[in-house]
mmCIF file of C-alpha atoms and ligand atoms in Angstrom:
data_model
loop_
_atom_site.group_PDB
_atom_site.id
_atom_site.type_symbol
_atom_site.label_atom_id
_atom_site.label_comp_id
_atom_site.label_asym_id
_atom_site.label_seq_id
_atom_site.Cartn_x
_atom_site.Cartn_y
_atom_site.Cartn_z
ATOM 1 C CA MET A 24 0.271 0.281 0.142
ATOM 2 C CA ARG A 25 1.065 3.658 -0.781
ATOM 3 C CA ALA A 26 0.347 6.695 1.516
ATOM 4 C CA LEU A 27 -0.987 8.974 -0.884
ATOM 5 C CA ALA A 28 -1.697 11.755 1.290
ATOM 6 C CA GLU A 29 1.827 11.291 3.153
ATOM 7 C CA ARG A 30 2.598 14.154 0.073
ATOM 8 C CA SER A 31 0.016 16.878 0.788
ATOM 9 C CA ALA A 32 0.391 20.654 2.016
ATOM 10 C CA PRO A 33 -0.803 23.445 4.244
ATOM 11 C CA PRO A 34 -4.808 23.580 4.566
ATOM 12 C CA ASP A 35 -5.140 26.848 2.644
ATOM 13 C CA ALA A 36 -3.980 25.262 -0.442
ATOM 14 C CA PHE A 37 -7.246 24.001 -0.970
ATOM 15 C CA GLY A 38 -9.632 26.328 -2.234
ATOM 16 C CA ASN A 39 -7.290 26.064 -5.242
ATOM 17 C CA ALA A 40 -8.068 23.202 -6.250
ATOM 18 C CA ALA A 41 -11.913 22.980 -4.732
ATOM 19 C CA ARG A 42 -13.616 21.693 -7.908
ATOM 20 C CA GLU A 43 -10.807 18.926 -8.852
ATOM 21 C CA TYR A 44 -11.610 18.105 -5.285
ATOM 22 C CA GLU A 45 -14.704 17.832 -5.597
ATOM 23 C CA LEU A 46 -14.426 15.670 -8.782
ATOM 24 C CA GLY A 47 -11.550 13.625 -7.898
ATOM 25 C CA ARG A 48 -11.768 12.553 -3.818
ATOM 26 C CA PRO A 49 -13.622 9.666 -2.840
ATOM 27 C CA ARG A 50 -17.059 9.499 -0.357
ATOM 28 C CA TRP A 51 -16.572 7.887 3.007
ATOM 29 C CA PRO A 52 -17.238 4.964 3.422
ATOM 30 C CA HIS A 53 -21.278 4.307 4.958
ATOM 31 C CA GLU A 54 -20.593 1.137 7.650
ATOM 32 C CA LEU A 55 -18.117 3.495 9.038
ATOM 33 C CA ILE A 56 -20.099 6.235 9.139
ATOM 34 C CA ASP A 57 -22.907 3.976 10.275
ATOM 35 C CA LEU A 58 -20.630 2.019 13.355
ATOM 36 C CA VAL A 59 -19.350 5.614 14.360
ATOM 37 C CA VAL A 60 -23.011 6.826 15.082
ATOM 38 C CA ARG A 61 -24.344 3.785 16.759
ATOM 39 C CA GLU A 62 -20.907 4.056 18.938
ATOM 40 C CA LEU A 63 -21.756 7.803 19.882
ATOM 41 C CA GLU A 64 -25.926 6.813 20.135
ATOM 42 C CA LEU A 65 -26.724 9.595 17.797
ATOM 43 C CA THR A 66 -30.146 9.350 17.208
ATOM 44 C CA VAL A 67 -32.189 11.094 14.135
ATOM 45 C CA ASP A 68 -32.977 14.066 15.894
ATOM 46 C CA ALA A 69 -29.433 15.009 16.320
ATOM 47 C CA THR A 70 -27.572 18.498 15.625
ATOM 48 C CA VAL A 71 -23.950 17.609 14.174
ATOM 49 C CA LEU A 72 -21.264 19.876 13.124
ATOM 50 C CA ASP A 73 -18.987 18.828 9.848
ATOM 51 C CA LEU A 74 -15.788 20.876 11.158
ATOM 52 C CA GLY A 75 -13.105 21.356 8.452
ATOM 53 C CA ALA A 76 -15.926 20.621 5.660
ATOM 54 C CA GLY A 77 -14.151 21.465 2.587
ATOM 55 C CA THR A 78 -16.447 20.452 -0.536
ATOM 56 C CA GLY A 79 -19.018 18.635 1.948
ATOM 57 C CA LYS A 80 -17.831 14.963 0.854
ATOM 58 C CA LEU A 81 -18.976 13.991 4.827
ATOM 59 C CA THR A 82 -21.693 16.211 5.102
ATOM 60 C CA ARG A 83 -23.233 14.949 2.125
ATOM 61 C CA ASP A 84 -23.607 11.503 4.172
ATOM 62 C CA LEU A 85 -24.496 13.269 7.773
ATOM 63 C CA VAL A 86 -27.561 15.229 5.930
ATOM 64 C CA PRO A 87 -29.455 11.992 5.400
ATOM 65 C CA ARG A 88 -28.615 10.391 9.051
ATOM 66 C CA PHE A 89 -29.933 13.585 10.923
ATOM 67 C CA ALA A 90 -32.120 16.764 11.678
ATOM 68 C CA GLN A 91 -29.745 19.087 11.570
ATOM 69 C CA VAL A 92 -26.444 19.488 9.753
ATOM 70 C CA ILE A 93 -23.778 22.620 10.201
ATOM 71 C CA ALA A 94 -20.844 22.060 7.790
ATOM 72 C CA VAL A 95 -17.729 24.821 8.742
ATOM 73 C CA GLU A 96 -15.286 25.458 5.990
ATOM 74 C CA PRO A 97 -12.979 28.496 6.383
ATOM 75 C CA ASP A 98 -12.449 28.335 2.287
ATOM 76 C CA ASP A 99 -14.861 30.497 0.256
ATOM 77 C CA VAL A 100 -14.414 28.267 -2.745
ATOM 78 C CA MET A 101 -14.476 25.273 -1.093
ATOM 79 C CA ARG A 102 -17.492 26.482 1.096
ATOM 80 C CA GLU A 103 -19.389 27.598 -2.232
ATOM 81 C CA VAL A 104 -19.157 24.141 -3.894
ATOM 82 C CA LEU A 105 -20.360 22.423 -0.539
ATOM 83 C CA GLU A 106 -23.647 25.191 -0.676
ATOM 84 C CA GLU A 107 -23.909 24.010 -4.268
ATOM 85 C CA VAL A 108 -23.772 20.246 -4.052
ATOM 86 C CA VAL A 109 -24.983 19.642 -0.432
ATOM 87 C CA PRO A 110 -27.625 22.753 -0.028
ATOM 88 C CA GLU A 111 -29.472 20.825 2.802
ATOM 89 C CA ALA A 112 -26.497 21.280 5.153
ATOM 90 C CA GLU A 113 -26.214 24.990 7.083
ATOM 91 C CA ALA A 114 -22.913 26.289 5.714
ATOM 92 C CA LEU A 115 -20.854 28.829 8.097
ATOM 93 C CA ALA A 116 -17.752 30.516 7.555
ATOM 94 C CA GLY A 117 -15.600 29.890 10.292
ATOM 95 C CA SER A 118 -12.535 27.684 11.625
ATOM 96 C CA ALA A 119 -11.925 25.015 14.468
ATOM 97 C CA GLU A 120 -10.210 28.244 16.082
ATOM 98 C CA ALA A 121 -13.653 30.473 16.807
ATOM 99 C CA ILE A 122 -16.618 27.971 15.772
ATOM 100 C CA PRO A 123 -19.481 30.230 14.871
ATOM 101 C CA LEU A 124 -21.705 28.561 17.153
ATOM 102 C CA ASP A 125 -23.269 28.656 20.629
ATOM 103 C CA ALA A 126 -21.600 26.609 23.643
ATOM 104 C CA ASP A 127 -23.625 23.414 24.353
ATOM 105 C CA SER A 128 -24.919 23.202 20.946
ATOM 106 C CA VAL A 129 -24.684 20.169 18.781
ATOM 107 C CA ASP A 130 -24.249 16.789 19.813
ATOM 108 C CA ALA A 131 -21.517 15.560 18.095
ATOM 109 C CA VAL A 132 -18.860 17.167 15.778
ATOM 110 C CA PHE A 133 -17.193 15.098 12.749
ATOM 111 C CA SER A 134 -14.374 15.889 10.692
ATOM 112 C CA ALA A 135 -12.877 14.385 8.122
ATOM 113 C CA GLU A 136 -9.416 14.506 6.846
ATOM 114 C CA ALA A 137 -9.195 17.707 8.214
ATOM 115 C CA PHE A 138 -7.897 17.389 11.924
ATOM 116 C CA HIS A 139 -4.732 16.846 11.928
ATOM 117 C CA TRP A 140 -4.329 20.359 10.280
ATOM 118 C CA PHE A 141 -5.823 22.291 13.290
ATOM 119 C CA ALA A 142 -5.125 19.837 16.134
ATOM 120 C CA SER A 143 -4.386 21.964 19.427
ATOM 121 C CA ASP A 144 -4.816 22.501 22.715
ATOM 122 C CA GLU A 145 -7.083 25.686 21.235
ATOM 123 C CA THR A 146 -9.624 23.686 18.765
ATOM 124 C CA VAL A 147 -10.342 20.460 21.242
ATOM 125 C CA ALA A 148 -11.466 23.387 23.953
ATOM 126 C CA GLU A 149 -13.110 25.280 21.056
ATOM 127 C CA ILE A 150 -15.245 21.462 20.020
ATOM 128 C CA ALA A 151 -15.349 20.543 23.675
ATOM 129 C CA ARG A 152 -17.225 24.440 24.177
ATOM 130 C CA VAL A 153 -19.566 23.771 21.356
ATOM 131 C CA LEU A 154 -20.583 19.847 22.019
ATOM 132 C CA ARG A 155 -23.415 19.401 24.817
ATOM 133 C CA PRO A 156 -22.309 17.470 27.862
ATOM 134 C CA GLY A 157 -21.836 13.503 26.717
ATOM 135 C CA GLY A 158 -21.395 14.758 23.173
ATOM 136 C CA GLY A 159 -19.343 12.653 20.282
ATOM 137 C CA PHE A 160 -16.289 14.055 18.622
ATOM 138 C CA ALA A 161 -15.855 11.414 15.232
ATOM 139 C CA ILE A 162 -12.322 11.842 13.021
ATOM 140 C CA PHE A 163 -11.728 10.427 9.922
ATOM 141 C CA TRP A 164 -9.037 9.702 7.373
ATOM 142 C CA ASN A 165 -8.179 8.000 4.523
ATOM 143 C CA ILE A 166 -5.046 6.423 5.351
ATOM 144 C CA GLU A 167 -3.540 4.068 2.530
ATOM 145 C CA PHE A 168 -4.237 3.635 -0.876
ATOM 146 C CA GLY A 169 -3.172 0.970 -2.896
ATOM 147 C CA GLU A 170 -1.168 0.554 -6.322
ATOM 148 C CA PRO A 171 -3.736 1.662 -9.307
ATOM 149 C CA GLU A 172 -5.014 -1.286 -11.760
ATOM 150 C CA PRO A 173 -3.990 -1.350 -14.185
ATOM 151 C CA PRO A 174 -0.543 -0.130 -13.130
ATOM 152 C CA MET A 175 0.439 3.415 -14.834
ATOM 153 C CA GLY A 176 4.548 2.927 -15.056
ATOM 154 C CA GLU A 177 7.480 4.043 -13.717
ATOM 155 C CA ALA A 178 7.171 7.630 -15.525
ATOM 156 C CA VAL A 179 3.852 8.162 -14.449
ATOM 157 C CA GLU A 180 5.139 7.846 -10.541
ATOM 158 C CA SER A 181 7.967 9.591 -10.815
ATOM 159 C CA LEU A 182 6.323 12.510 -12.533
ATOM 160 C CA LEU A 183 4.057 12.718 -9.379
ATOM 161 C CA ASP A 184 6.888 11.955 -6.774
ATOM 162 C CA GLU A 185 8.546 15.138 -8.266
ATOM 163 C CA ALA A 186 5.445 16.956 -8.411
ATOM 164 C CA PHE A 187 4.481 16.346 -4.807
ATOM 165 C CA ALA A 188 8.119 16.866 -3.281
ATOM 166 C CA ARG A 189 7.628 20.816 -4.549
ATOM 167 C CA GLY A 190 4.206 21.142 -2.328
ATOM 168 C CA GLY A 191 4.517 22.233 1.070
ATOM 169 C CA SER A 192 4.857 20.214 4.668
ATOM 170 C CA PRO A 193 3.359 16.847 4.400
ATOM 171 C CA GLY A 194 -0.641 15.803 5.443
ATOM 172 C CA LEU A 195 -0.355 11.954 6.291
ATOM 173 C CA PRO A 196 2.608 11.971 8.266
ATOM 174 C CA ARG A 197 1.220 14.228 10.709
ATOM 175 C CA VAL A 198 -1.856 12.027 10.821
ATOM 176 C CA LEU A 199 0.613 8.433 11.552
ATOM 177 C CA SER A 200 2.229 10.606 14.356
ATOM 178 C CA GLY A 201 -0.617 10.380 16.195
ATOM 179 C CA ALA A 202 0.279 14.203 17.871
ATOM 180 C CA TRP A 203 -2.926 15.406 17.301
ATOM 181 C CA ARG A 204 -3.856 12.767 19.870
ATOM 182 C CA GLU A 205 -1.858 14.355 22.395
ATOM 183 C CA PRO A 206 -4.869 17.317 22.844
ATOM 184 C CA LEU A 207 -7.605 14.968 23.131
ATOM 185 C CA GLU A 208 -5.438 13.558 26.202
ATOM 186 C CA ARG A 209 -5.380 16.665 27.628
ATOM 187 C CA SER A 210 -8.629 17.351 27.489
ATOM 188 C CA SER A 211 -11.707 16.229 29.332
ATOM 189 C CA PHE A 212 -12.704 13.878 26.306
ATOM 190 C CA GLY A 213 -12.922 10.180 26.687
ATOM 191 C CA LEU A 214 -11.026 6.799 25.475
ATOM 192 C CA LEU A 215 -10.853 7.088 21.822
ATOM 193 C CA HIS A 216 -11.790 4.323 19.827
ATOM 194 C CA GLU A 217 -10.934 3.605 16.713
ATOM 195 C CA ALA A 218 -11.887 1.306 13.474
ATOM 196 C CA THR A 219 -11.368 1.050 10.158
ATOM 197 C CA SER A 220 -12.150 -0.180 6.700
ATOM 198 C CA GLU A 221 -11.376 -1.105 3.221
ATOM 199 C CA ARG A 222 -13.089 -0.616 -0.388
ATOM 200 C CA GLU A 223 -12.231 -0.072 -3.740
ATOM 201 C CA VAL A 224 -12.217 2.914 -5.609
ATOM 202 C CA VAL A 225 -12.879 3.234 -9.482
ATOM 203 C CA ARG A 226 -11.888 6.237 -11.434
ATOM 204 C CA ASP A 227 -11.688 7.358 -15.359
ATOM 205 C CA ARG A 228 -8.549 9.050 -16.063
ATOM 206 C CA GLU A 229 -10.079 12.652 -15.890
ATOM 207 C CA ARG A 230 -11.154 11.647 -11.828
ATOM 208 C CA TRP A 231 -7.747 10.469 -11.124
ATOM 209 C CA LEU A 232 -6.227 13.453 -12.543
ATOM 210 C CA ALA A 233 -8.541 15.274 -10.527
ATOM 211 C CA THR A 234 -7.650 13.439 -7.248
ATOM 212 C CA MET A 235 -3.936 14.666 -8.125
ATOM 213 C CA LEU A 236 -4.579 18.087 -8.798
ATOM 214 C CA SER A 237 -6.845 18.728 -5.548
ATOM 215 C CA VAL A 238 -3.702 17.003 -3.581
ATOM 216 C CA SER A 239 -2.554 19.788 -1.266
ATOM 217 C CA SER A 240 0.745 20.375 -2.290
ATOM 218 C CA ILE A 241 -0.190 20.306 -5.831
ATOM 219 C CA ALA A 242 -3.039 22.606 -5.406
ATOM 220 C CA SER A 243 -0.698 24.598 -4.045
ATOM 221 C CA GLN A 244 1.502 25.124 -6.761
ATOM 222 C CA SER A 245 1.083 27.743 -9.774
ATOM 223 C CA ASP A 246 -1.581 27.742 -12.569
ATOM 224 C CA GLU A 247 1.048 27.144 -15.072
ATOM 225 C CA GLU A 248 2.557 24.653 -12.942
ATOM 226 C CA ARG A 249 -0.354 22.440 -12.448
ATOM 227 C CA LEU A 250 -1.458 22.511 -15.914
ATOM 228 C CA ALA A 251 2.216 21.727 -17.551
ATOM 229 C CA LEU A 252 1.189 18.584 -14.574
ATOM 230 C CA ALA A 253 -1.740 17.586 -16.325
ATOM 231 C CA THR A 254 -0.580 18.279 -19.577
ATOM 232 C CA ARG A 255 1.986 16.042 -19.216
ATOM 233 C CA LEU A 256 0.252 13.434 -17.198
ATOM 234 C CA ARG A 257 -2.544 13.371 -19.967
ATOM 235 C CA GLU A 258 0.121 12.302 -22.197
ATOM 236 C CA LEU A 259 1.268 9.451 -20.020
ATOM 237 C CA VAL A 260 -2.216 7.974 -18.922
ATOM 238 C CA PRO A 261 -4.112 6.104 -21.131
ATOM 239 C CA ASP A 262 -7.782 6.936 -20.404
ATOM 240 C CA VAL A 263 -8.854 3.635 -18.899
ATOM 241 C CA GLU A 264 -10.623 2.853 -15.681
ATOM 242 C CA TYR A 265 -8.119 1.942 -12.926
ATOM 243 C CA ARG A 266 -8.580 0.657 -9.418
ATOM 244 C CA TRP A 267 -8.059 0.999 -6.105
ATOM 245 C CA ARG A 268 -7.958 -0.242 -2.746
ATOM 246 C CA ILE A 269 -8.732 2.482 -0.036
ATOM 247 C CA ARG A 270 -8.141 1.831 3.679
ATOM 248 C CA THR A 271 -9.672 4.557 5.860
ATOM 249 C CA ILE A 272 -9.529 5.001 9.644
ATOM 250 C CA ALA A 273 -12.039 6.775 12.020
ATOM 251 C CA TYR A 274 -11.735 7.276 16.057
ATOM 252 C CA TRP A 275 -14.283 8.448 17.744
ATOM 253 C CA THR A 276 -14.767 9.739 21.556
ATOM 254 C CA ARG A 277 -16.700 11.335 23.927
ATOM 255 C CA LEU A 278 -16.996 14.641 25.899
ATOM 256 C CA ASP A 279 -17.415 13.861 29.905
ATOM 257 C CA ALA A 280 -21.121 13.910 31.156
HETATM 258 C C1 SAM B 21 -8.529 17.823 2.953
HETATM 259 S S1 SAM B 21 -9.416 18.945 3.439
HETATM 260 C C2 SAM B 21 -10.651 17.750 3.991
HETATM 261 C C3 SAM B 21 -12.215 18.355 3.495
HETATM 262 C C4 SAM B 21 -13.778 17.312 3.764
HETATM 263 N N1 SAM B 21 -13.712 17.182 5.098
HETATM 264 C C5 SAM B 21 -13.712 15.960 3.466
HETATM 265 O O1 SAM B 21 -14.267 14.778 3.617
HETATM 266 O O2 SAM B 21 -13.397 15.592 2.211
HETATM 267 C C6 SAM B 21 -9.379 19.861 4.271
HETATM 268 C C7 SAM B 21 -10.780 20.841 4.879
HETATM 269 O O3 SAM B 21 -10.000 21.411 6.226
HETATM 270 C C8 SAM B 21 -10.096 23.045 6.015
HETATM 271 N N2 SAM B 21 -9.139 23.676 7.144
HETATM 272 C C9 SAM B 21 -7.857 23.773 7.457
HETATM 273 N N3 SAM B 21 -7.591 24.310 8.145
HETATM 274 C C10 SAM B 21 -9.002 24.469 9.352
HETATM 275 C C11 SAM B 21 -8.716 25.158 10.617
HETATM 276 N N4 SAM B 21 -8.102 25.546 11.007
HETATM 277 N N5 SAM B 21 -10.342 25.027 10.845
HETATM 278 C C12 SAM B 21 -11.487 24.320 10.222
HETATM 279 N N6 SAM B 21 -11.116 23.942 8.593
HETATM 280 C C13 SAM B 21 -9.910 24.071 8.207
HETATM 281 C C14 SAM B 21 -9.257 23.295 4.501
HETATM 282 O O4 SAM B 21 -9.959 24.149 4.251
HETATM 283 C C15 SAM B 21 -10.162 22.160 4.198
HETATM 284 O O5 SAM B 21 -11.358 22.437 3.284
#
């Protein structure tokens, strides 16, 4: 398994590639969402927050499960896409450092592919502030991407490696380092539980390319660099369907009641 998200960069890069992000990135596995919902004893009348919601990849699967879904996202372009794709959610500008909600106002906070960018004592206290006593916090990450089938070849691999290396500080090592656990351990949240799931993702060349361009270390590069990369990849990669296995991990914990 190859760690794709290993090569990602500062979170403010995502807005540059919001459309690619929406086109290329996979949704979150239903069975893992359902498991977390059960474990956190969340019911359909719950109010939940998707924090760092991006284009709403998780938000769209919270909407059918809960009475009220709020999505907080700092990037205007990502949030614009979310408003278009998931109009049923209440999209708010804001950040984990300053969540634009009242104290004790939500039953659970979800954060998908985002918490590693902002995990701190400050943001964990802010998450605890908006949660009702006993409320849940759920975190999702895609942690492993298998090799594509059919393989794309060495030239594509090394072109991508070079492009990723030009980008900013990496994302997945932050996830795997477990450093994000520390502010949770110092907080009034309880034990952290975890579960993983694996699934296959199928992409044609354009959606695969969109995924690559949405990786933040590429999204943060200039339009010229991104266009040159896309052109070269279209030359190298045959336009057929590709399959990967992706491993996703979910963590969940509850605030002391
Ligand atoms: C990789 S995207 C994940 C988007 C979405 N949750 C998903 O499931 O695909 C990371 C998101 O975190 C947001 N983000 C970065 N820093 C943040 C902060 N301090 N507070 C809240 N969101 C933040 C970014 O703007 C970006 O939309």
